[in-house]
Amino acid sequence: MPEIFGTLWEVFARTWSGFLDATVITLQLTGVGVVLGCVLGLFFALLKLSGSKPLQLIANFYITIIRGTPLIVQIVFLYFGITEFITLSNFWAGAIALGVHNGAYIAEIFRGAIQGIDKGQSEASSSLGMTKGQSMRRIIFPQALKRSIPPLGNQFIIALKDSSLVYVIGVAELFSLANREAAQSFQPFETYLVVGLYYLVLVMIFSYLLSLYERKLDVDK
Amino acid sequence: MIIAKNIHKSFGDLEVLKGIDLHVKPQEVVVLVGVSGSGKSTLLRCFNFLEMINHGEIILDGKPVNIKKDNLNKIRAEVGMVFQHFNLFPHKTVLENIIEAPMMVKKKEKGAAIKHAKQLLEKVGLAEKADVYPSKLSGGQKQRVAIARSLAMEPKVMLFDEPTSALDPELVSEVLAVMKQLAQEGMTMVVVTHEMRFAKEVADRIIMLDQGRIIESADPKTFFENPSHDRTRQFIQLVE
């Protein structure tokens, strides 16, 4: 058994500088995906709550298509499928696919959170003369955002791990590198264990930061 | 101040208001009573257009309101509303709750808004709670903040929708005291309440709704001692 730790350490020591670069790319992909996802998510959540049938139809169309197809299909579609119209670098094709994909789920998170705010809140803002927009921006959304944080954090963790799927279009993130290392070194067991560890540590750091943030929000109120 | 003419309101097939005529004069305190389902809360909510009437006319401060064309936000800003469940903004402090609408809606300058808010908090006896979040307040304190928040918009009329029904019994009187003081200062008020003692002491007129119609409209003495309608008599026995 101890020799496993020896070879694991050996693989880790040999690959860490490469994996560090790959970690940066993984985080960049996740970052773009999450930010774009939140923007799209908020946009489509508001469409769904707009009360206008055509706008709701657009939002439902987006959510149905994106949730109904695999992320890996969306990634290769953006990279290989639309070259006639637009050519994206593999990083941006992957990042945008991640963002569009997460947007559909985040839209539902925001919609649920906004709908979960007591109707009395919008009635009170209306009764004070506030417009619908003011009420959403100043009263409803800040409360909804706070309630969204646990499911959003969950979604961010999923996005971080899902970013590994962009290996199919050759972005040099963690999992791509792990595949290459595994093949070149003939040590798939150690290599995949090590890359798994990288994801695990990233998720644990993120979860910890999230719990700190949630605690801060609780203290504020 | 508020003139309602032949107001009808339905929710689906259920007609809740079946032709209400009511004239609330300036500085008058009108108390609406009735069993639950009689339409009293709905009527109140029609007065600030949280519910839209299906038929009839509402004239506010001399101006007929056109639900489709008028800017209802502007009209609502002049009609204060106090809710049964307070509906304070939980993510804002007491002071922020009060200055929000004057700053957003009336574009009041922050310093002036704060100054006014502090005066109002003084008035409802909560000056020391300005920087506290609503979750730290008792029900009675929450409702007094809600009253201050409405008053900050300097409304021409205040509507109260069962303002003490969600309170523990020992907290009712502190809210009623604030309302009584407002009435004495000449605020026009329409109050839906089950507090008969308040109605007796403060109301200029008590109106009894039954199944969507006004069946009794009288000064407190006549209302309690010599009501004209059997249903009113039954109701008085029920609540006293």
Coordinates of N, CA and C in Angstrom, one line a residue, chain B residues 105-240:
Chain B
V105 N -39.6 57.6 -4.7 CA -40.8 58.0 -5.4 C -40.9 59.6 -5.4
K106 N -40.6 60.2 -4.3 CA -40.7 61.6 -4.2 C -39.4 62.3 -4.5
K107 N -38.3 61.5 -4.7 CA -37.0 62.1 -5.0 C -36.6 63.1 -3.9
K108 N -36.9 62.7 -2.7 CA -36.6 63.6 -1.6 C -35.1 63.4 -1.3
E109 N -34.4 64.5 -0.9 CA -33.0 64.4 -0.6 C -32.8 63.6 0.7
K110 N -31.7 62.8 0.7 CA -31.5 61.9 1.8 C -31.6 62.5 3.2
G111 N -30.9 63.6 3.4 CA -30.8 64.3 4.7 C -32.2 64.7 5.1
A112 N -33.0 65.2 4.2 CA -34.4 65.6 4.6 C -35.2 64.4 4.9
A113 N -35.0 63.4 4.1 CA -35.8 62.1 4.3 C -35.5 61.5 5.7
I114 N -34.2 61.5 6.1 CA -33.8 61.0 7.4 C -34.4 61.8 8.5
K115 N -34.3 63.1 8.3 CA -34.8 64.0 9.4 C -36.3 63.8 9.6
H116 N -37.1 63.7 8.5 CA -38.5 63.5 8.6 C -38.8 62.1 9.2
A117 N -38.0 61.1 8.8 CA -38.2 59.7 9.3 C -38.0 59.7 10.8
K118 N -37.0 60.5 11.3 CA -36.7 60.5 12.7 C -37.8 61.1 13.5
Q119 N -38.4 62.2 12.9 CA -39.6 62.8 13.6 C -40.7 61.8 13.7
L120 N -40.9 61.1 12.6 CA -42.0 60.1 12.6 C -41.8 59.0 13.6
L121 N -40.5 58.5 13.7 CA -40.2 57.5 14.7 C -40.5 58.0 16.1
E122 N -40.1 59.2 16.3 CA -40.4 59.9 17.6 C -41.9 59.8 17.9
K123 N -42.6 60.1 16.9 CA -44.1 60.2 17.0 C -44.7 58.9 17.4
V124 N -44.2 57.8 16.8 CA -44.7 56.5 17.1 C -44.0 55.8 18.2
G125 N -43.1 56.6 18.9 CA -42.4 56.1 20.1 C -41.3 55.1 19.8
L126 N -40.6 55.2 18.7 CA -39.6 54.2 18.4 C -38.3 54.9 17.9
A127 N -38.0 56.1 18.5 CA -36.9 56.8 18.0 C -35.6 56.0 18.2
E128 N -35.5 55.2 19.2 CA -34.3 54.5 19.5 C -34.1 53.2 18.6
K129 N -35.1 52.9 17.8 CA -35.0 51.7 17.0 C -34.6 52.0 15.5
A130 N -34.2 53.2 15.2 CA -33.9 53.6 13.9 C -33.0 52.6 13.1
D131 N -31.9 52.1 13.8 CA -30.9 51.4 13.1 C -31.1 49.8 13.3
V132 N -32.2 49.4 13.7 CA -32.5 48.0 14.0 C -33.2 47.4 12.8
Y133 N -32.9 46.1 12.6 CA -33.7 45.4 11.5 C -35.0 45.0 12.0
P134 N -36.0 44.9 11.1 CA -37.4 44.6 11.6 C -37.5 43.2 12.4
S135 N -36.6 42.3 12.0 CA -36.7 41.0 12.7 C -36.5 41.1 14.2
K136 N -35.9 42.2 14.6 CA -35.6 42.4 16.0 C -36.7 43.1 16.8
L137 N -37.8 43.4 16.1 CA -38.9 44.2 16.7 C -40.1 43.2 17.1
S138 N -40.8 43.7 18.0 CA -42.1 43.0 18.4 C -43.1 43.3 17.3
G139 N -44.2 42.6 17.3 CA -45.3 42.8 16.3 C -45.8 44.3 16.4
G140 N -46.0 44.7 17.6 CA -46.6 46.0 17.8 C -45.6 47.1 17.3
Q141 N -44.3 46.9 17.6 CA -43.3 47.8 17.1 C -43.2 47.8 15.6
K142 N -43.3 46.6 15.0 CA -43.3 46.5 13.5 C -44.5 47.3 12.9
Q143 N -45.6 47.2 13.5 CA -46.8 47.9 13.0 C -46.6 49.4 13.1
R144 N -46.0 49.8 14.2 CA -45.8 51.3 14.4 C -44.8 51.8 13.4
V145 N -43.8 51.0 13.1 CA -42.9 51.4 12.0 C -43.6 51.4 10.7
A146 N -44.5 50.5 10.4 CA -45.2 50.4 9.2 C -46.1 51.7 9.0
I147 N -46.6 52.1 10.1 CA -47.4 53.4 10.1 C -46.5 54.6 9.8
A148 N -45.4 54.6 10.5 CA -44.4 55.7 10.2 C -44.0 55.7 8.7
R149 N -43.8 54.5 8.2 CA -43.3 54.4 6.8 C -44.4 54.9 5.9
S150 N -45.7 54.6 6.1 CA -46.7 55.2 5.3 C -46.8 56.7 5.5
L151 N -46.7 57.2 6.7 CA -46.8 58.6 7.0 C -45.7 59.4 6.3
A152 N -44.6 58.7 6.1 CA -43.4 59.4 5.5 C -43.7 59.9 4.1
M153 N -44.7 59.3 3.4 CA -45.1 59.8 2.1 C -46.1 60.9 2.2
E154 N -46.4 61.4 3.4 CA -47.4 62.5 3.6 C -48.7 62.2 2.8
P155 N -49.3 61.1 3.1 CA -50.6 60.7 2.4 C -51.7 61.6 2.8
K156 N -52.7 61.7 1.9 CA -53.9 62.5 2.2 C -54.9 61.7 3.0
V157 N -54.8 60.3 2.8 CA -55.7 59.5 3.6 C -54.9 58.2 3.9
M158 N -55.2 57.6 5.1 CA -54.6 56.4 5.5 C -55.6 55.3 5.6
L159 N -55.2 54.1 5.0 CA -56.1 52.9 5.0 C -55.4 51.9 5.9
F160 N -56.2 51.3 6.8 CA -55.7 50.3 7.7 C -56.4 49.0 7.5
D161 N -55.7 48.0 7.1 CA -56.3 46.7 6.9 C -56.1 45.7 8.0
E162 N -57.0 45.7 9.0 CA -56.9 44.8 10.2 C -55.5 45.0 10.8
P163 N -55.2 46.2 11.2 CA -53.8 46.5 11.7 C -53.4 45.8 12.9
T164 N -54.4 45.3 13.7 CA -54.0 44.7 15.0 C -54.3 43.2 15.0
S165 N -54.8 42.6 13.9 CA -55.3 41.3 14.0 C -54.2 40.2 14.1
A166 N -53.0 40.6 13.7 CA -51.8 39.7 13.8 C -51.0 39.8 15.0
L167 N -51.5 40.7 15.9 CA -50.7 41.0 17.1 C -51.2 40.2 18.4
D168 N -50.2 40.0 19.2 CA -50.5 39.4 20.5 C -51.4 40.4 21.3
P169 N -52.4 39.9 22.1 CA -53.3 40.9 22.7 C -52.7 42.0 23.4
E170 N -51.5 41.8 24.1 CA -50.9 42.8 24.9 C -50.3 43.9 24.1
L171 N -50.1 43.7 22.8 CA -49.5 44.6 21.9 C -50.5 45.5 21.1
V172 N -51.7 45.1 21.2 CA -52.7 45.8 20.4 C -52.8 47.3 20.8
S173 N -52.8 47.6 22.1 CA -53.1 48.9 22.5 C -52.1 50.0 22.0
E174 N -50.8 49.5 21.9 CA -49.8 50.5 21.5 C -50.0 51.0 20.1
V175 N -50.5 50.0 19.3 CA -50.8 50.4 17.9 C -52.1 51.3 17.8
L176 N -53.1 50.9 18.6 CA -54.3 51.7 18.5 C -54.1 53.1 19.1
A177 N -53.2 53.2 20.0 CA -52.9 54.5 20.6 C -52.3 55.5 19.5
V178 N -51.4 54.9 18.7 CA -50.8 55.7 17.6 C -51.9 56.1 16.6
M179 N -52.8 55.1 16.3 CA -53.9 55.4 15.3 C -54.9 56.5 15.9
K180 N -55.1 56.4 17.2 CA -56.0 57.3 17.8 C -55.4 58.8 17.7
Q181 N -54.1 58.8 18.0 CA -53.4 60.1 17.9 C -53.5 60.7 16.5
L182 N -53.3 59.8 15.5 CA -53.4 60.3 14.1 C -54.8 60.8 13.8
A183 N -55.8 60.1 14.3 CA -57.2 60.6 14.1 C -57.4 61.9 14.7
Q184 N -56.8 62.1 15.9 CA -57.0 63.4 16.6 C -56.3 64.5 15.9
E185 N -55.2 64.2 15.2 CA -54.5 65.2 14.4 C -55.2 65.6 13.1
G186 N -56.3 64.8 12.8 CA -57.1 65.2 11.6 C -56.8 64.4 10.4
M187 N -56.1 63.3 10.6 CA -55.9 62.4 9.4 C -57.2 61.8 8.9
T188 N -57.4 61.7 7.7 CA -58.6 61.0 7.1 C -58.2 59.5 7.1
M189 N -59.1 58.7 7.7 CA -58.7 57.3 7.9 C -59.9 56.4 7.6
V190 N -59.5 55.3 6.9 CA -60.5 54.2 6.7 C -59.9 53.0 7.3
V191 N -60.6 52.4 8.3 CA -60.0 51.3 9.1 C -60.9 50.1 9.1
V192 N -60.3 49.0 8.6 CA -60.9 47.7 8.8 C -60.4 47.1 10.1
T193 N -61.3 46.8 11.0 CA -60.8 46.3 12.3 C -61.9 45.5 13.0
H194 N -61.5 44.6 13.9 CA -62.4 44.0 14.8 C -62.4 44.6 16.2
E195 N -61.6 45.7 16.4 CA -61.5 46.3 17.7 C -62.7 47.2 17.9
M196 N -63.7 46.7 18.6 CA -64.9 47.5 18.7 C -64.7 48.7 19.6
R197 N -63.8 48.5 20.6 CA -63.6 49.6 21.5 C -63.0 50.8 20.7
F198 N -62.1 50.5 19.8 CA -61.5 51.6 19.0 C -62.6 52.2 18.1
A199 N -63.4 51.4 17.5 CA -64.5 51.9 16.7 C -65.4 52.9 17.5
K200 N -65.7 52.4 18.7 CA -66.6 53.2 19.6 C -65.9 54.6 19.9
E201 N -64.6 54.5 20.3 CA -64.0 55.7 20.8 C -63.5 56.7 19.7
V202 N -63.1 56.1 18.5 CA -62.4 56.9 17.6 C -63.2 57.2 16.3
A203 N -64.1 56.3 15.9 CA -64.7 56.4 14.6 C -65.7 57.6 14.6
D204 N -65.8 58.3 13.5 CA -66.9 59.2 13.2 C -68.1 58.4 12.7
R205 N -67.8 57.3 12.0 CA -68.8 56.6 11.4 C -68.4 55.1 11.3
I206 N -69.3 54.2 11.6 CA -69.1 52.8 11.4 C -69.9 52.3 10.3
I207 N -69.3 51.5 9.4 CA -70.0 51.0 8.3 C -70.0 49.5 8.4
M208 N -71.1 48.8 8.2 CA -71.2 47.4 8.3 C -71.4 46.8 6.9
L209 N -70.5 46.0 6.5 CA -70.7 45.3 5.2 C -71.2 43.9 5.4
D210 N -72.1 43.5 4.5 CA -72.6 42.1 4.6 C -72.8 41.6 3.2
Q211 N -72.1 40.5 2.9 CA -72.2 39.9 1.5 C -72.0 40.9 0.4
G212 N -71.0 41.8 0.6 CA -70.7 42.7 -0.5 C -71.5 44.0 -0.6
R213 N -72.4 44.2 0.4 CA -73.2 45.4 0.4 C -73.0 46.1 1.7
I214 N -73.2 47.4 1.7 CA -73.3 48.2 2.9 C -74.7 48.1 3.5
I215 N -74.8 47.6 4.7 CA -76.1 47.4 5.3 C -76.4 48.4 6.4
E216 N -75.3 49.0 6.9 CA -75.5 49.9 8.0 C -74.4 51.0 7.9
S217 N -74.8 52.2 8.2 CA -73.8 53.3 8.2 C -74.2 54.3 9.2
A218 N -73.6 54.4 10.3 CA -74.1 55.2 11.4 C -72.9 55.7 12.3
D219 N -73.2 56.7 13.1 CA -72.2 57.1 14.1 C -72.2 56.0 15.2
P220 N -71.1 55.9 15.9 CA -70.9 54.7 16.9 C -72.0 54.5 17.8
K221 N -72.6 55.6 18.4 CA -73.6 55.5 19.4 C -74.9 54.8 18.7
T222 N -75.3 55.3 17.6 CA -76.4 54.7 16.9 C -76.1 53.3 16.5
F223 N -74.9 53.1 16.0 CA -74.5 51.8 15.5 C -74.7 50.7 16.6
F224 N -74.1 51.0 17.8 CA -74.2 50.0 18.8 C -75.5 50.0 19.6
E225 N -76.1 51.1 19.7 CA -77.3 51.1 20.6 C -78.6 51.0 19.8
N226 N -78.6 51.4 18.5 CA -79.9 51.4 17.8 C -79.7 51.1 16.3
P227 N -79.1 49.9 16.1 CA -78.8 49.6 14.6 C -80.1 49.3 13.9
S228 N -80.1 49.5 12.6 CA -81.4 49.4 11.9 C -81.5 48.0 11.3
H229 N -80.4 47.3 11.3 CA -80.5 46.0 10.6 C -80.3 44.8 11.5
D230 N -81.0 43.7 11.3 CA -80.9 42.5 12.2 C -79.4 42.0 12.1
R231 N -78.9 41.9 11.0 CA -77.5 41.4 10.8 C -76.5 42.2 11.6
T232 N -76.7 43.5 11.7 CA -75.8 44.3 12.5 C -76.0 43.9 14.0
R233 N -77.2 43.8 14.4 CA -77.4 43.4 15.8 C -76.7 42.1 16.1
Q234 N -76.9 41.1 15.2 CA -76.2 39.8 15.4 C -74.7 40.0 15.5
F235 N -74.2 40.8 14.6 CA -72.8 41.0 14.6 C -72.3 41.6 15.9
I236 N -73.0 42.6 16.4 CA -72.6 43.3 17.6 C -72.6 42.3 18.8
Q237 N -73.6 41.4 18.8 CA -73.7 40.4 19.9 C -72.5 39.5 19.8
L238 N -72.1 39.2 18.5 CA -71.0 38.2 18.2 C -69.7 38.8 18.7
V239 N -69.5 40.1 18.5 CA -68.1 40.6 18.8 C -68.0 41.1 20.3
E240 N -69.2 41.3 20.9 CA -69.0 42.0 22.2 C -69.1 41.0 23.4

